[in-house]
PDB file of N, CA and C in Angstrom:
ATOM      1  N   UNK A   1     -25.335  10.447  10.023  1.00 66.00           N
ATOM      2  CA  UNK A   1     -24.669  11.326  10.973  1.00 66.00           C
ATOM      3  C   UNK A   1     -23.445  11.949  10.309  1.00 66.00           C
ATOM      4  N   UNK A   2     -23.296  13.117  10.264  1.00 74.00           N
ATOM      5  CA  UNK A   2     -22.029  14.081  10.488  1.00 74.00           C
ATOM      6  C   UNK A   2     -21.099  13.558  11.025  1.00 74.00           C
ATOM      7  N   UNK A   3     -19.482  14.426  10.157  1.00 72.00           N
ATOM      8  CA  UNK A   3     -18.593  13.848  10.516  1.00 72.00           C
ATOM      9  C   UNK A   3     -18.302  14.289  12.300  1.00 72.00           C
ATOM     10  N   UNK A   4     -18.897  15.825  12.275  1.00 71.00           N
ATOM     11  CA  UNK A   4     -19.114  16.738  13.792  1.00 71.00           C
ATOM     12  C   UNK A   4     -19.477  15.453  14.372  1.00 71.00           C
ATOM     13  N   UNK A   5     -20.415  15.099  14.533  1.00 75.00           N
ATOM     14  CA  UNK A   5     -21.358  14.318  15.289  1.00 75.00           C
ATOM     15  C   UNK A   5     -20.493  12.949  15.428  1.00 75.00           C
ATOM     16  N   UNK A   6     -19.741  12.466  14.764  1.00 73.00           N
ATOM     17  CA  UNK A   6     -19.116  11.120  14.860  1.00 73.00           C
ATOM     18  C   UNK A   6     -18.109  11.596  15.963  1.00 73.00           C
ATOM     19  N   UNK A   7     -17.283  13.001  15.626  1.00 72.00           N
ATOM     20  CA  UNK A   7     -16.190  13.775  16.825  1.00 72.00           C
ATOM     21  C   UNK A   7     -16.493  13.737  17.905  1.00 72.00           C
ATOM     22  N   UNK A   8     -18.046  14.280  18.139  1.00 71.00           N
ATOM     23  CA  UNK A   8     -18.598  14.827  19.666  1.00 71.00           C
ATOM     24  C   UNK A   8     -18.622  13.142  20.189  1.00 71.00           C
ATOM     25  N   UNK A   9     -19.339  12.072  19.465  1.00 74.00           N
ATOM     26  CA  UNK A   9     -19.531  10.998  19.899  1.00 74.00           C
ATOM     27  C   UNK A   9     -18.307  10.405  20.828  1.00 74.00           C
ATOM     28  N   UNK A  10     -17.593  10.459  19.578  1.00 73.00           N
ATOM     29  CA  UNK A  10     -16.471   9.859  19.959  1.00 73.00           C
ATOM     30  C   UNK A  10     -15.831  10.000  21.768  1.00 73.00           C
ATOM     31  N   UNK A  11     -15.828  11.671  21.571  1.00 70.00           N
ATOM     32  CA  UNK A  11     -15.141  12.518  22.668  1.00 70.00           C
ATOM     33  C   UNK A  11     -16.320  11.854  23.778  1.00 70.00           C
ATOM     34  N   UNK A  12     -17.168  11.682  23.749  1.00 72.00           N
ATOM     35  CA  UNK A  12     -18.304  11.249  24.797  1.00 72.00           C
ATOM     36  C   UNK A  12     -17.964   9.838  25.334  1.00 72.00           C
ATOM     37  N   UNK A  13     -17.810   9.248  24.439  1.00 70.00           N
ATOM     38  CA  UNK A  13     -17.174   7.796  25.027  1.00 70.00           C
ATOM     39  C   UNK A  13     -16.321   7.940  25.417  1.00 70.00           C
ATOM     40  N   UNK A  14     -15.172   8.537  25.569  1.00 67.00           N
ATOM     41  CA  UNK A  14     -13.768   8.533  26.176  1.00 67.00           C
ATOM     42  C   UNK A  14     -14.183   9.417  27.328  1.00 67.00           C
ATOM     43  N   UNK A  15     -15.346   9.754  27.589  1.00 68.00           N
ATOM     44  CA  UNK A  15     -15.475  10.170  28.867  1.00 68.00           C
ATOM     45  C   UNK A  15     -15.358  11.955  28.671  1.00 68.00           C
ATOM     46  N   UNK A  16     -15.179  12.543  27.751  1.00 64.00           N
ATOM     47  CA  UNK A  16     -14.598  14.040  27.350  1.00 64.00           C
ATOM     48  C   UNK A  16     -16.517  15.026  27.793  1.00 64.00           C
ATOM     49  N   UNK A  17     -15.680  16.064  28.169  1.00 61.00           N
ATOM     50  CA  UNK A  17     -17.144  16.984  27.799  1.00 61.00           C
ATOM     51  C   UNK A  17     -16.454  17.949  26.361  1.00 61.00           C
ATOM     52  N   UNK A  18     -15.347  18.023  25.796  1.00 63.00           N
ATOM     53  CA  UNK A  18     -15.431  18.782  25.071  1.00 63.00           C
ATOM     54  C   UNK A  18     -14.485  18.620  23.931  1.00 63.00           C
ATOM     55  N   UNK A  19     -14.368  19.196  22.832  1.00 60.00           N
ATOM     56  CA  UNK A  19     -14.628  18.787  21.431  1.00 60.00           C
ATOM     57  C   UNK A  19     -13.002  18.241  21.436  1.00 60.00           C
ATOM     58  N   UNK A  20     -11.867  19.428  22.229  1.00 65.00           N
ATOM     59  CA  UNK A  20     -10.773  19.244  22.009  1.00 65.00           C
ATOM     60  C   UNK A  20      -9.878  17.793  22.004  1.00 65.00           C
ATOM     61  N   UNK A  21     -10.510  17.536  22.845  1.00 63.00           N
ATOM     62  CA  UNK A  21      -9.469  16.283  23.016  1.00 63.00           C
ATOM     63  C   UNK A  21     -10.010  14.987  21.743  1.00 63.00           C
ATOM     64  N   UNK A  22     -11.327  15.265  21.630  1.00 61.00           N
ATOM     65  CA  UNK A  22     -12.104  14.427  20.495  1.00 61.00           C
ATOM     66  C   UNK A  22     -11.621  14.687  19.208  1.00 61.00           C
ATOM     67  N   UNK A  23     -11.143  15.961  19.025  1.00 61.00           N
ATOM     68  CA  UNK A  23     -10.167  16.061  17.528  1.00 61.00           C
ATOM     69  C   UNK A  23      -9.392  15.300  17.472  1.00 61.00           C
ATOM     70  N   UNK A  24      -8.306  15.096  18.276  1.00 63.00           N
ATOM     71  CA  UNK A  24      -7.703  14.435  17.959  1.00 63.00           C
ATOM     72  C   UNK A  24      -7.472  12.660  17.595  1.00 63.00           C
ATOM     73  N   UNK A  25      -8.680  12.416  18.394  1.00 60.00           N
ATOM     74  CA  UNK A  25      -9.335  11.122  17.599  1.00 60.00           C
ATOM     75  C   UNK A  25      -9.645  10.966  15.988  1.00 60.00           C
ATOM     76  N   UNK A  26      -9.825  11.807  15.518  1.00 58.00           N
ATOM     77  CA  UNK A  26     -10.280  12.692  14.654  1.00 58.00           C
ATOM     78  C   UNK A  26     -10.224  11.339  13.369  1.00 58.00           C
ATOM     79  N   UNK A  27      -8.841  11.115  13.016  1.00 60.00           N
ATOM     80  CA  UNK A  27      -8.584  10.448  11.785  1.00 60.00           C
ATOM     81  C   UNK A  27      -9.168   8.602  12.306  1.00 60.00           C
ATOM     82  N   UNK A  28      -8.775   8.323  13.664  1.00 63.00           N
ATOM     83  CA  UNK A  28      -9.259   6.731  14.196  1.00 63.00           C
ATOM     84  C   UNK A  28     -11.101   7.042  13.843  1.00 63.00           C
ATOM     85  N   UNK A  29     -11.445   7.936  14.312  1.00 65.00           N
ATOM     86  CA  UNK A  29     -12.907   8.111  14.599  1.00 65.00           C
ATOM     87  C   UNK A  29     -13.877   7.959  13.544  1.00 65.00           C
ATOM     88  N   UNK A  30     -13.439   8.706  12.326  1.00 66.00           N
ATOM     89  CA  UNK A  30     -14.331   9.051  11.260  1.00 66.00           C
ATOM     90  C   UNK A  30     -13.582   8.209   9.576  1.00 66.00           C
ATOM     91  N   UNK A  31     -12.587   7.820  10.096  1.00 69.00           N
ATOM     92  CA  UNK A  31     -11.734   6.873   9.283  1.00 69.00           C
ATOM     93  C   UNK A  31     -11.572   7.971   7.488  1.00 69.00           C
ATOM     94  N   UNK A  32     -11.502   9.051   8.254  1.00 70.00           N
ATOM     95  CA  UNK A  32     -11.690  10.062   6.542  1.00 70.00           C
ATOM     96  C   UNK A  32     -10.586   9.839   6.062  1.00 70.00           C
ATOM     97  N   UNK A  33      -9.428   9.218   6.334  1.00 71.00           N
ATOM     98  CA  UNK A  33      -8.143   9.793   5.692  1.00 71.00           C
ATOM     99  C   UNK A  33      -8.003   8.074   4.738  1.00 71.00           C
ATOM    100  N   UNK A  34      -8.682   7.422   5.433  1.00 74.00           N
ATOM    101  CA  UNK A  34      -9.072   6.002   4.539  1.00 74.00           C
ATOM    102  C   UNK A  34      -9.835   6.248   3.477  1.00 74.00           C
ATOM    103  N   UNK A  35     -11.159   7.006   3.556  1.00 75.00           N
ATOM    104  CA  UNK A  35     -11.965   7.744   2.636  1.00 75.00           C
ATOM    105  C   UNK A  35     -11.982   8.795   1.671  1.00 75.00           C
ATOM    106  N   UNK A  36     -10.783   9.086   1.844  1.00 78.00           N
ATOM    107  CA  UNK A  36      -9.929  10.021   1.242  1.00 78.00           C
ATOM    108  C   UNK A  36      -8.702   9.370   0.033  1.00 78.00           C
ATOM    109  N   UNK A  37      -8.664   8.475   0.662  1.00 81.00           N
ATOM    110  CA  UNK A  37      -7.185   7.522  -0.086  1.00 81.00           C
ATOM    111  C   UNK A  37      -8.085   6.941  -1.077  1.00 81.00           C
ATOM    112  N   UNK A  38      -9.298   6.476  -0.958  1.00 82.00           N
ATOM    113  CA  UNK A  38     -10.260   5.820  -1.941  1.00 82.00           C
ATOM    114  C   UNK A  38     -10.455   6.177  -2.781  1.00 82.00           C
ATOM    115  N   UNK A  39     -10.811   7.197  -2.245  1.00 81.00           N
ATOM    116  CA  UNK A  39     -11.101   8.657  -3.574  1.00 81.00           C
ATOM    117  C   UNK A  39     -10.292   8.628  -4.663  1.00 81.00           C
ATOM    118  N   UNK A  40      -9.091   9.184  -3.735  1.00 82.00           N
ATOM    119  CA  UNK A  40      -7.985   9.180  -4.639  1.00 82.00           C
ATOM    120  C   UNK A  40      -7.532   8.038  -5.956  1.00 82.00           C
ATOM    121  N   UNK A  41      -7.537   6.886  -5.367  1.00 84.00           N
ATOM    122  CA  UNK A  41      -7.977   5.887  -6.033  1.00 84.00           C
ATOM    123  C   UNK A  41      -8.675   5.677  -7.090  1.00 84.00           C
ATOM    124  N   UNK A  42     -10.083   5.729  -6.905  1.00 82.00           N
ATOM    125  CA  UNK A  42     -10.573   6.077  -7.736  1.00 82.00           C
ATOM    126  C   UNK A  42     -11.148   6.932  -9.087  1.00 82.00           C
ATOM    127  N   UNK A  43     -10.049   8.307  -8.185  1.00 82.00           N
ATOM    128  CA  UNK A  43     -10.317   9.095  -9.294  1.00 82.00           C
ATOM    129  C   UNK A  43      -8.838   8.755 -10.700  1.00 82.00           C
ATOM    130  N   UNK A  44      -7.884   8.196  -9.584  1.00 83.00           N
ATOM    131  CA  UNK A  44      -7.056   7.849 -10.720  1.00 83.00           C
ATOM    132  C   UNK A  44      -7.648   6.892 -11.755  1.00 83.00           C
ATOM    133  N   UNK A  45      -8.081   5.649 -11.002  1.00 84.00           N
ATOM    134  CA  UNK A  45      -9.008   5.154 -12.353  1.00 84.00           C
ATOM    135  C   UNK A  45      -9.869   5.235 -13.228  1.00 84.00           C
ATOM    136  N   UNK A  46     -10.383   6.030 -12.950  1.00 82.00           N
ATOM    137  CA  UNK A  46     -11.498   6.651 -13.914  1.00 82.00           C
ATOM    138  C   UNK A  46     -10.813   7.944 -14.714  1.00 82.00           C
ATOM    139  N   UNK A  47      -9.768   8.078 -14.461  1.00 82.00           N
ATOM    140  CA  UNK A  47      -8.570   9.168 -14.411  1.00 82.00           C
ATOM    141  C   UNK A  47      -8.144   8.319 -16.492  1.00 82.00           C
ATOM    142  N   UNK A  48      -7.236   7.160 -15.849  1.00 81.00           N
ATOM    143  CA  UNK A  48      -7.042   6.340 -16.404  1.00 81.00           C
ATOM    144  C   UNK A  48      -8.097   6.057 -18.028  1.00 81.00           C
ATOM    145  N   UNK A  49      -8.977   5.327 -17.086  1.00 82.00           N
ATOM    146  CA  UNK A  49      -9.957   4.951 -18.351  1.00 82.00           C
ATOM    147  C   UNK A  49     -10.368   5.916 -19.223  1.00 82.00           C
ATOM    148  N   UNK A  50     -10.863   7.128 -18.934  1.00 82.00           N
ATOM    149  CA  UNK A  50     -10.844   8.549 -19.661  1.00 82.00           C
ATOM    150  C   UNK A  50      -9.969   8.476 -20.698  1.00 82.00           C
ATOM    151  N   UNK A  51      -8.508   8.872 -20.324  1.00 84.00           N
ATOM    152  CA  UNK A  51      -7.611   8.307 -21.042  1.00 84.00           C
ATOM    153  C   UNK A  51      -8.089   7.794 -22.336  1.00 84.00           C
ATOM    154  N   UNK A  52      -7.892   6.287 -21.707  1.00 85.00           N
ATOM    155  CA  UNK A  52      -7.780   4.974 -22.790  1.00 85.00           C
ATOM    156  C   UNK A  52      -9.215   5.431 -24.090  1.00 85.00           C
ATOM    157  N   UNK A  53     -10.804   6.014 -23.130  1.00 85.00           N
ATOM    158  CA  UNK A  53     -11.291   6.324 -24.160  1.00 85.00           C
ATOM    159  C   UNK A  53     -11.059   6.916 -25.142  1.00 85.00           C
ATOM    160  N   UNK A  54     -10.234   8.601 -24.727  1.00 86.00           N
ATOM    161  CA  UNK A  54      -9.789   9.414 -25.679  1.00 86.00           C
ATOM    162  C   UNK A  54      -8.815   8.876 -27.046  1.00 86.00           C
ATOM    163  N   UNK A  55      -8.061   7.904 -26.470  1.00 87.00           N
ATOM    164  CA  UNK A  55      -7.069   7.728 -27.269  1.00 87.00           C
ATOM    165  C   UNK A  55      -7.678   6.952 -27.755  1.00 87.00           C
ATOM    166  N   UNK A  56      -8.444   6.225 -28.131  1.00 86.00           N
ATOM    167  CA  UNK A  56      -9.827   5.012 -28.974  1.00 86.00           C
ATOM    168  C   UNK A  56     -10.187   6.502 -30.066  1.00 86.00           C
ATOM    169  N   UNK A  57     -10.835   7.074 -29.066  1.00 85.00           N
ATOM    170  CA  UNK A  57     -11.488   8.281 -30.075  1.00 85.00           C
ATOM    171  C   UNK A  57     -10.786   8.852 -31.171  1.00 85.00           C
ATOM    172  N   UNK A  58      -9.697   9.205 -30.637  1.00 87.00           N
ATOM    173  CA  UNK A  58      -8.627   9.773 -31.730  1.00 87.00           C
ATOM    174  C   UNK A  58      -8.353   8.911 -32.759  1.00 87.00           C
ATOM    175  N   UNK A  59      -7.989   7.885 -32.310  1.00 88.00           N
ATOM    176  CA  UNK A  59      -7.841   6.452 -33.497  1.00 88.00           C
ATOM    177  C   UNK A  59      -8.958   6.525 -34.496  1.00 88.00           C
ATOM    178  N   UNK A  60     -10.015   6.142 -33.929  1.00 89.00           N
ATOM    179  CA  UNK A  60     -10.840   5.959 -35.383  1.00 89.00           C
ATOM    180  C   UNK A  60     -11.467   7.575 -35.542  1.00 89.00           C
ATOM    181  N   UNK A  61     -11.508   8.971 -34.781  1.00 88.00           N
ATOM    182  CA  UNK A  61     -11.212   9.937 -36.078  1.00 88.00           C
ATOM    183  C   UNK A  61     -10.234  10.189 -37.401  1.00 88.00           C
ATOM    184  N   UNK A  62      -8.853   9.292 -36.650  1.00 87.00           N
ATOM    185  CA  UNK A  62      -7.722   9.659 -38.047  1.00 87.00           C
ATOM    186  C   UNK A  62      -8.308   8.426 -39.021  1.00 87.00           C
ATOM    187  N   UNK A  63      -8.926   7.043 -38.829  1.00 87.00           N
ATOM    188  CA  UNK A  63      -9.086   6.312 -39.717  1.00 87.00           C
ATOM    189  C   UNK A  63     -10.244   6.802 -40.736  1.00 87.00           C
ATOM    190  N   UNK A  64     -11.200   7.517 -39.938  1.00 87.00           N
ATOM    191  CA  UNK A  64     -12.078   8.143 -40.721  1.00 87.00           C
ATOM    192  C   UNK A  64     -11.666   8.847 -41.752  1.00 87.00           C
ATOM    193  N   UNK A  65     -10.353   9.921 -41.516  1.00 83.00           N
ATOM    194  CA  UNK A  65     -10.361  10.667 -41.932  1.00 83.00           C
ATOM    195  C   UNK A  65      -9.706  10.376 -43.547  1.00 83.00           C
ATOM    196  N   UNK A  66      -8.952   9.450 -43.247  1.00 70.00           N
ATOM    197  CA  UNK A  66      -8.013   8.344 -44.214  1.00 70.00           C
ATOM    198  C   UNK A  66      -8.654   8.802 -46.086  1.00 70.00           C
TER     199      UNK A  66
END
């Protein structure tokens, strides 16, 4: 299911016929801003490790080059 579809849900259980008041559930409902922080997370680490590869790489091109 869609994040739409998790909104409309939502708004349906609280008794709503319509989308507005279900936005604002919005971040409790679909928990994106948790799913979002993960991300983030993760992209720093892999962010990170990238990194650490490059700088490996560079190392043994200059030893090569020796």
């Amino acid at each position: 299911m869609g994040r739409m579809g998790k909104i409309k849900k939502a708004g349906k259980k609280a008794g709503q016929r319509t989308r507005s008041v279900a936005k604002k559930l919005v971040g409790r409902v679909t928990g994106r801003a948790k799913k979002r922080r993960r991300a983030k997370v993760a992209a720093a680490v892999a962010g990170a490790a990238a990194a650490v590869a490059a700088g490996v790489a560079v190392v043994r091109a200059r030893r090569r080059g020796k």
